[in-house]
Amino acid sequence: MMNLTYEVKSENEKIDVWLNGEIDVYTAPKLREALESFSERNGAQITIHLSDVGYMDSTGLGVIVGIYKNLKTHDGHLRLTGLSKRLKRLFDITGLADIMDVRSEIEGGV
């Protein structure tokens, strides 16, 4: 089991989150806990940097979708950047790339 670490930089409504590790059934609750309060702020602009995330399962996707929905409810925005080919494919297959602001490493998702 791989661990997940995160670093959050928050400046007013702009919140940057750098994740490192794997997002799975064990680490997803920690991620939800870390981001839930931010996603409930009115007008929050959250950017999640995923370039150091090697793996994400459906539990991780569920957390991301939950955060996305919370933000939408509160007039906020979620951007995912630095996705590896593997992660980008996961978002493409599930159709989430069509509704979310998803940027792969190739697309200059810095």
mmCIF file with all atom_site columns, C-alpha atoms in Angstrom:
data_model
loop_
_atom_site.group_PDB
_atom_site.id
_atom_site.type_symbol
_atom_site.label_atom_id
_atom_site.label_alt_id
_atom_site.label_comp_id
_atom_site.label_asym_id
_atom_site.label_entity_id
_atom_site.label_seq_id
_atom_site.pdbx_PDB_ins_code
_atom_site.Cartn_x
_atom_site.Cartn_y
_atom_site.Cartn_z
_atom_site.occupancy
_atom_site.B_iso_or_equiv
_atom_site.pdbx_formal_charge
_atom_site.auth_seq_id
_atom_site.auth_comp_id
_atom_site.auth_asym_id
_atom_site.auth_atom_id
_atom_site.pdbx_PDB_model_num
ATOM 1   C CA . MET A 1 1   ? 0.000   0.000  0.000   1.00 0.00 ? 1   MET A CA 1
ATOM 2   C CA . MET A 1 2   ? 1.364   3.341  -1.095  1.00 0.00 ? 2   MET A CA 1
ATOM 3   C CA . ASN A 1 3   ? 0.814   6.456  0.902   1.00 0.00 ? 3   ASN A CA 1
ATOM 4   C CA . LEU A 1 4   ? -0.667  9.733  -0.240  1.00 0.00 ? 4   LEU A CA 1
ATOM 5   C CA . THR A 1 5   ? 0.767   13.040 0.852   1.00 0.00 ? 5   THR A CA 1
ATOM 6   C CA . TYR A 1 6   ? -0.520  16.457 -0.020  1.00 0.00 ? 6   TYR A CA 1
ATOM 7   C CA . GLU A 1 7   ? 0.404   20.088 0.274   1.00 0.00 ? 7   GLU A CA 1
ATOM 8   C CA . VAL A 1 8   ? -2.204  22.825 0.194   1.00 0.00 ? 8   VAL A CA 1
ATOM 9   C CA . LYS A 1 9   ? -1.575  26.489 -0.576  1.00 0.00 ? 9   LYS A CA 1
ATOM 10  C CA . SER A 1 10  ? -4.610  28.651 -0.040  1.00 0.00 ? 10  SER A CA 1
ATOM 11  C CA . GLU A 1 11  ? -4.859  32.322 -0.937  1.00 0.00 ? 11  GLU A CA 1
ATOM 12  C CA . ASN A 1 12  ? -8.404  33.692 -0.682  1.00 0.00 ? 12  ASN A CA 1
ATOM 13  C CA . GLU A 1 13  ? -10.518 31.693 -3.155  1.00 0.00 ? 13  GLU A CA 1
ATOM 14  C CA . LYS A 1 14  ? -7.493  30.266 -4.990  1.00 0.00 ? 14  LYS A CA 1
ATOM 15  C CA . ILE A 1 15  ? -6.458  26.895 -3.610  1.00 0.00 ? 15  ILE A CA 1
ATOM 16  C CA . ASP A 1 16  ? -3.602  24.808 -5.004  1.00 0.00 ? 16  ASP A CA 1
ATOM 17  C CA . VAL A 1 17  ? -3.239  21.192 -3.948  1.00 0.00 ? 17  VAL A CA 1
ATOM 18  C CA . TRP A 1 18  ? -0.175  19.098 -4.792  1.00 0.00 ? 18  TRP A CA 1
ATOM 19  C CA . LEU A 1 19  ? -0.721  15.360 -4.402  1.00 0.00 ? 19  LEU A CA 1
ATOM 20  C CA . ASN A 1 20  ? 1.993   12.739 -4.223  1.00 0.00 ? 20  ASN A CA 1
ATOM 21  C CA . GLY A 1 21  ? 1.447   8.978  -4.186  1.00 0.00 ? 21  GLY A CA 1
ATOM 22  C CA . GLU A 1 22  ? -1.573  6.838  -4.973  1.00 0.00 ? 22  GLU A CA 1
ATOM 23  C CA . ILE A 1 23  ? -5.261  7.600  -4.608  1.00 0.00 ? 23  ILE A CA 1
ATOM 24  C CA . ASP A 1 24  ? -7.076  4.400  -3.741  1.00 0.00 ? 24  ASP A CA 1
ATOM 25  C CA . VAL A 1 25  ? -9.586  2.935  -1.306  1.00 0.00 ? 25  VAL A CA 1
ATOM 26  C CA . TYR A 1 26  ? -7.137  3.503  1.582   1.00 0.00 ? 26  TYR A CA 1
ATOM 27  C CA . THR A 1 27  ? -6.003  7.041  0.797   1.00 0.00 ? 27  THR A CA 1
ATOM 28  C CA . ALA A 1 28  ? -9.164  8.533  -0.790  1.00 0.00 ? 28  ALA A CA 1
ATOM 29  C CA . PRO A 1 29  ? -10.900 9.287  2.549   1.00 0.00 ? 29  PRO A CA 1
ATOM 30  C CA . LYS A 1 30  ? -7.839  11.297 3.629   1.00 0.00 ? 30  LYS A CA 1
ATOM 31  C CA . LEU A 1 31  ? -8.048  13.285 0.395   1.00 0.00 ? 31  LEU A CA 1
ATOM 32  C CA . ARG A 1 32  ? -11.790 13.898 0.815   1.00 0.00 ? 32  ARG A CA 1
ATOM 33  C CA . GLU A 1 33  ? -11.207 15.104 4.368   1.00 0.00 ? 33  GLU A CA 1
ATOM 34  C CA . ALA A 1 34  ? -8.421  17.435 3.256   1.00 0.00 ? 34  ALA A CA 1
ATOM 35  C CA . LEU A 1 35  ? -10.420 19.088 0.474   1.00 0.00 ? 35  LEU A CA 1
ATOM 36  C CA . GLU A 1 36  ? -14.034 19.005 1.583   1.00 0.00 ? 36  GLU A CA 1
ATOM 37  C CA . SER A 1 37  ? -13.995 22.270 3.555   1.00 0.00 ? 37  SER A CA 1
ATOM 38  C CA . PHE A 1 38  ? -12.262 24.083 0.659   1.00 0.00 ? 38  PHE A CA 1
ATOM 39  C CA . SER A 1 39  ? -14.813 22.789 -1.846  1.00 0.00 ? 39  SER A CA 1
ATOM 40  C CA . GLU A 1 40  ? -17.655 24.221 0.250   1.00 0.00 ? 40  GLU A CA 1
ATOM 41  C CA . ARG A 1 41  ? -16.325 27.777 0.084   1.00 0.00 ? 41  ARG A CA 1
ATOM 42  C CA . ASN A 1 42  ? -18.265 30.064 -2.220  1.00 0.00 ? 42  ASN A CA 1
ATOM 43  C CA . GLY A 1 43  ? -16.362 30.745 -5.440  1.00 0.00 ? 43  GLY A CA 1
ATOM 44  C CA . ALA A 1 44  ? -13.390 28.525 -4.546  1.00 0.00 ? 44  ALA A CA 1
ATOM 45  C CA . GLN A 1 45  ? -10.979 27.893 -7.425  1.00 0.00 ? 45  GLN A CA 1
ATOM 46  C CA . ILE A 1 46  ? -9.231  24.603 -6.663  1.00 0.00 ? 46  ILE A CA 1
ATOM 47  C CA . THR A 1 47  ? -6.363  23.318 -8.777  1.00 0.00 ? 47  THR A CA 1
ATOM 48  C CA . ILE A 1 48  ? -5.250  19.766 -8.022  1.00 0.00 ? 48  ILE A CA 1
ATOM 49  C CA . HIS A 1 49  ? -1.750  18.988 -9.305  1.00 0.00 ? 49  HIS A CA 1
ATOM 50  C CA . LEU A 1 50  ? -1.533  15.283 -10.167 1.00 0.00 ? 50  LEU A CA 1
ATOM 51  C CA . SER A 1 51  ? 1.909   14.981 -11.785 1.00 0.00 ? 51  SER A CA 1
ATOM 52  C CA . ASP A 1 52  ? 3.194   12.992 -8.783  1.00 0.00 ? 52  ASP A CA 1
ATOM 53  C CA . VAL A 1 53  ? 0.204   10.637 -8.648  1.00 0.00 ? 53  VAL A CA 1
ATOM 54  C CA . GLY A 1 54  ? 0.987   7.287  -10.220 1.00 0.00 ? 54  GLY A CA 1
ATOM 55  C CA . TYR A 1 55  ? -2.305  5.536  -9.620  1.00 0.00 ? 55  TYR A CA 1
ATOM 56  C CA . MET A 1 56  ? -5.951  6.329  -8.993  1.00 0.00 ? 56  MET A CA 1
ATOM 57  C CA . ASP A 1 57  ? -8.815  3.860  -8.624  1.00 0.00 ? 57  ASP A CA 1
ATOM 58  C CA . SER A 1 58  ? -12.581 4.365  -8.732  1.00 0.00 ? 58  SER A CA 1
ATOM 59  C CA . THR A 1 59  ? -12.611 5.442  -5.076  1.00 0.00 ? 59  THR A CA 1
ATOM 60  C CA . GLY A 1 60  ? -10.239 8.274  -5.960  1.00 0.00 ? 60  GLY A CA 1
ATOM 61  C CA . LEU A 1 61  ? -12.402 9.229  -8.924  1.00 0.00 ? 61  LEU A CA 1
ATOM 62  C CA . GLY A 1 62  ? -15.400 9.289  -6.595  1.00 0.00 ? 62  GLY A CA 1
ATOM 63  C CA . VAL A 1 63  ? -13.672 11.754 -4.278  1.00 0.00 ? 63  VAL A CA 1
ATOM 64  C CA . ILE A 1 64  ? -12.714 14.010 -7.209  1.00 0.00 ? 64  ILE A CA 1
ATOM 65  C CA . VAL A 1 65  ? -16.312 13.912 -8.516  1.00 0.00 ? 65  VAL A CA 1
ATOM 66  C CA . GLY A 1 66  ? -17.618 14.751 -5.036  1.00 0.00 ? 66  GLY A CA 1
ATOM 67  C CA . ILE A 1 67  ? -15.300 17.756 -4.788  1.00 0.00 ? 67  ILE A CA 1
ATOM 68  C CA . TYR A 1 68  ? -16.287 18.822 -8.307  1.00 0.00 ? 68  TYR A CA 1
ATOM 69  C CA . LYS A 1 69  ? -20.001 18.668 -7.412  1.00 0.00 ? 69  LYS A CA 1
ATOM 70  C CA . ASN A 1 70  ? -19.465 20.591 -4.161  1.00 0.00 ? 70  ASN A CA 1
ATOM 71  C CA . LEU A 1 71  ? -17.610 23.318 -6.048  1.00 0.00 ? 71  LEU A CA 1
ATOM 72  C CA . LYS A 1 72  ? -20.312 23.543 -8.718  1.00 0.00 ? 72  LYS A CA 1
ATOM 73  C CA . THR A 1 73  ? -22.948 23.979 -5.991  1.00 0.00 ? 73  THR A CA 1
ATOM 74  C CA . HIS A 1 74  ? -20.914 26.845 -4.499  1.00 0.00 ? 74  HIS A CA 1
ATOM 75  C CA . ASP A 1 75  ? -20.058 28.585 -7.808  1.00 0.00 ? 75  ASP A CA 1
ATOM 76  C CA . GLY A 1 76  ? -16.501 27.288 -7.681  1.00 0.00 ? 76  GLY A CA 1
ATOM 77  C CA . HIS A 1 77  ? -14.190 25.663 -10.209 1.00 0.00 ? 77  HIS A CA 1
ATOM 78  C CA . LEU A 1 78  ? -12.013 22.561 -10.210 1.00 0.00 ? 78  LEU A CA 1
ATOM 79  C CA . ARG A 1 79  ? -8.981  22.143 -12.438 1.00 0.00 ? 79  ARG A CA 1
ATOM 80  C CA . LEU A 1 80  ? -6.913  18.965 -12.576 1.00 0.00 ? 80  LEU A CA 1
ATOM 81  C CA . THR A 1 81  ? -3.421  19.377 -13.996 1.00 0.00 ? 81  THR A CA 1
ATOM 82  C CA . GLY A 1 82  ? -0.359  17.294 -14.786 1.00 0.00 ? 82  GLY A CA 1
ATOM 83  C CA . LEU A 1 83  ? -2.198  14.040 -15.458 1.00 0.00 ? 83  LEU A CA 1
ATOM 84  C CA . SER A 1 84  ? -0.073  11.175 -16.728 1.00 0.00 ? 84  SER A CA 1
ATOM 85  C CA . LYS A 1 85  ? -1.277  9.346  -19.860 1.00 0.00 ? 85  LYS A CA 1
ATOM 86  C CA . ARG A 1 86  ? -2.707  6.653  -17.625 1.00 0.00 ? 86  ARG A CA 1
ATOM 87  C CA . LEU A 1 87  ? -4.692  9.078  -15.451 1.00 0.00 ? 87  LEU A CA 1
ATOM 88  C CA . LYS A 1 88  ? -5.852  11.101 -18.469 1.00 0.00 ? 88  LYS A CA 1
ATOM 89  C CA . ARG A 1 89  ? -7.130  7.879  -20.043 1.00 0.00 ? 89  ARG A CA 1
ATOM 90  C CA . LEU A 1 90  ? -9.080  7.104  -16.860 1.00 0.00 ? 90  LEU A CA 1
ATOM 91  C CA . PHE A 1 91  ? -10.820 10.486 -17.096 1.00 0.00 ? 91  PHE A CA 1
ATOM 92  C CA . ASP A 1 92  ? -11.403 10.035 -20.838 1.00 0.00 ? 92  ASP A CA 1
ATOM 93  C CA . ILE A 1 93  ? -12.918 6.552  -20.475 1.00 0.00 ? 93  ILE A CA 1
ATOM 94  C CA . THR A 1 94  ? -15.269 7.628  -17.693 1.00 0.00 ? 94  THR A CA 1
ATOM 95  C CA . GLY A 1 95  ? -16.366 10.713 -19.638 1.00 0.00 ? 95  GLY A CA 1
ATOM 96  C CA . LEU A 1 96  ? -15.201 12.983 -16.824 1.00 0.00 ? 96  LEU A CA 1
ATOM 97  C CA . ALA A 1 97  ? -12.668 14.711 -19.088 1.00 0.00 ? 97  ALA A CA 1
ATOM 98  C CA . ASP A 1 98  ? -15.623 16.070 -21.078 1.00 0.00 ? 98  ASP A CA 1
ATOM 99  C CA . ILE A 1 99  ? -17.219 17.804 -18.100 1.00 0.00 ? 99  ILE A CA 1
ATOM 100 C CA . MET A 1 100 ? -14.189 18.699 -15.991 1.00 0.00 ? 100 MET A CA 1
ATOM 101 C CA . ASP A 1 101 ? -11.238 20.996 -16.602 1.00 0.00 ? 101 ASP A CA 1
ATOM 102 C CA . VAL A 1 102 ? -8.608  18.266 -17.061 1.00 0.00 ? 102 VAL A CA 1
ATOM 103 C CA . ARG A 1 103 ? -5.113  18.982 -18.377 1.00 0.00 ? 103 ARG A CA 1
ATOM 104 C CA . SER A 1 104 ? -2.588  16.289 -19.053 1.00 0.00 ? 104 SER A CA 1
ATOM 105 C CA . GLU A 1 105 ? 1.182   16.752 -18.802 1.00 0.00 ? 105 GLU A CA 1
ATOM 106 C CA . ILE A 1 106 ? 1.336   16.907 -22.605 1.00 0.00 ? 106 ILE A CA 1
ATOM 107 C CA . GLU A 1 107 ? -1.177  19.760 -22.763 1.00 0.00 ? 107 GLU A CA 1
ATOM 108 C CA . GLY A 1 108 ? 1.049   21.873 -20.572 1.00 0.00 ? 108 GLY A CA 1
ATOM 109 C CA . GLY A 1 109 ? -0.978  21.168 -17.496 1.00 0.00 ? 109 GLY A CA 1
ATOM 110 C CA . VAL A 1 110 ? 1.365   22.945 -15.134 1.00 0.00 ? 110 VAL A CA 1
#
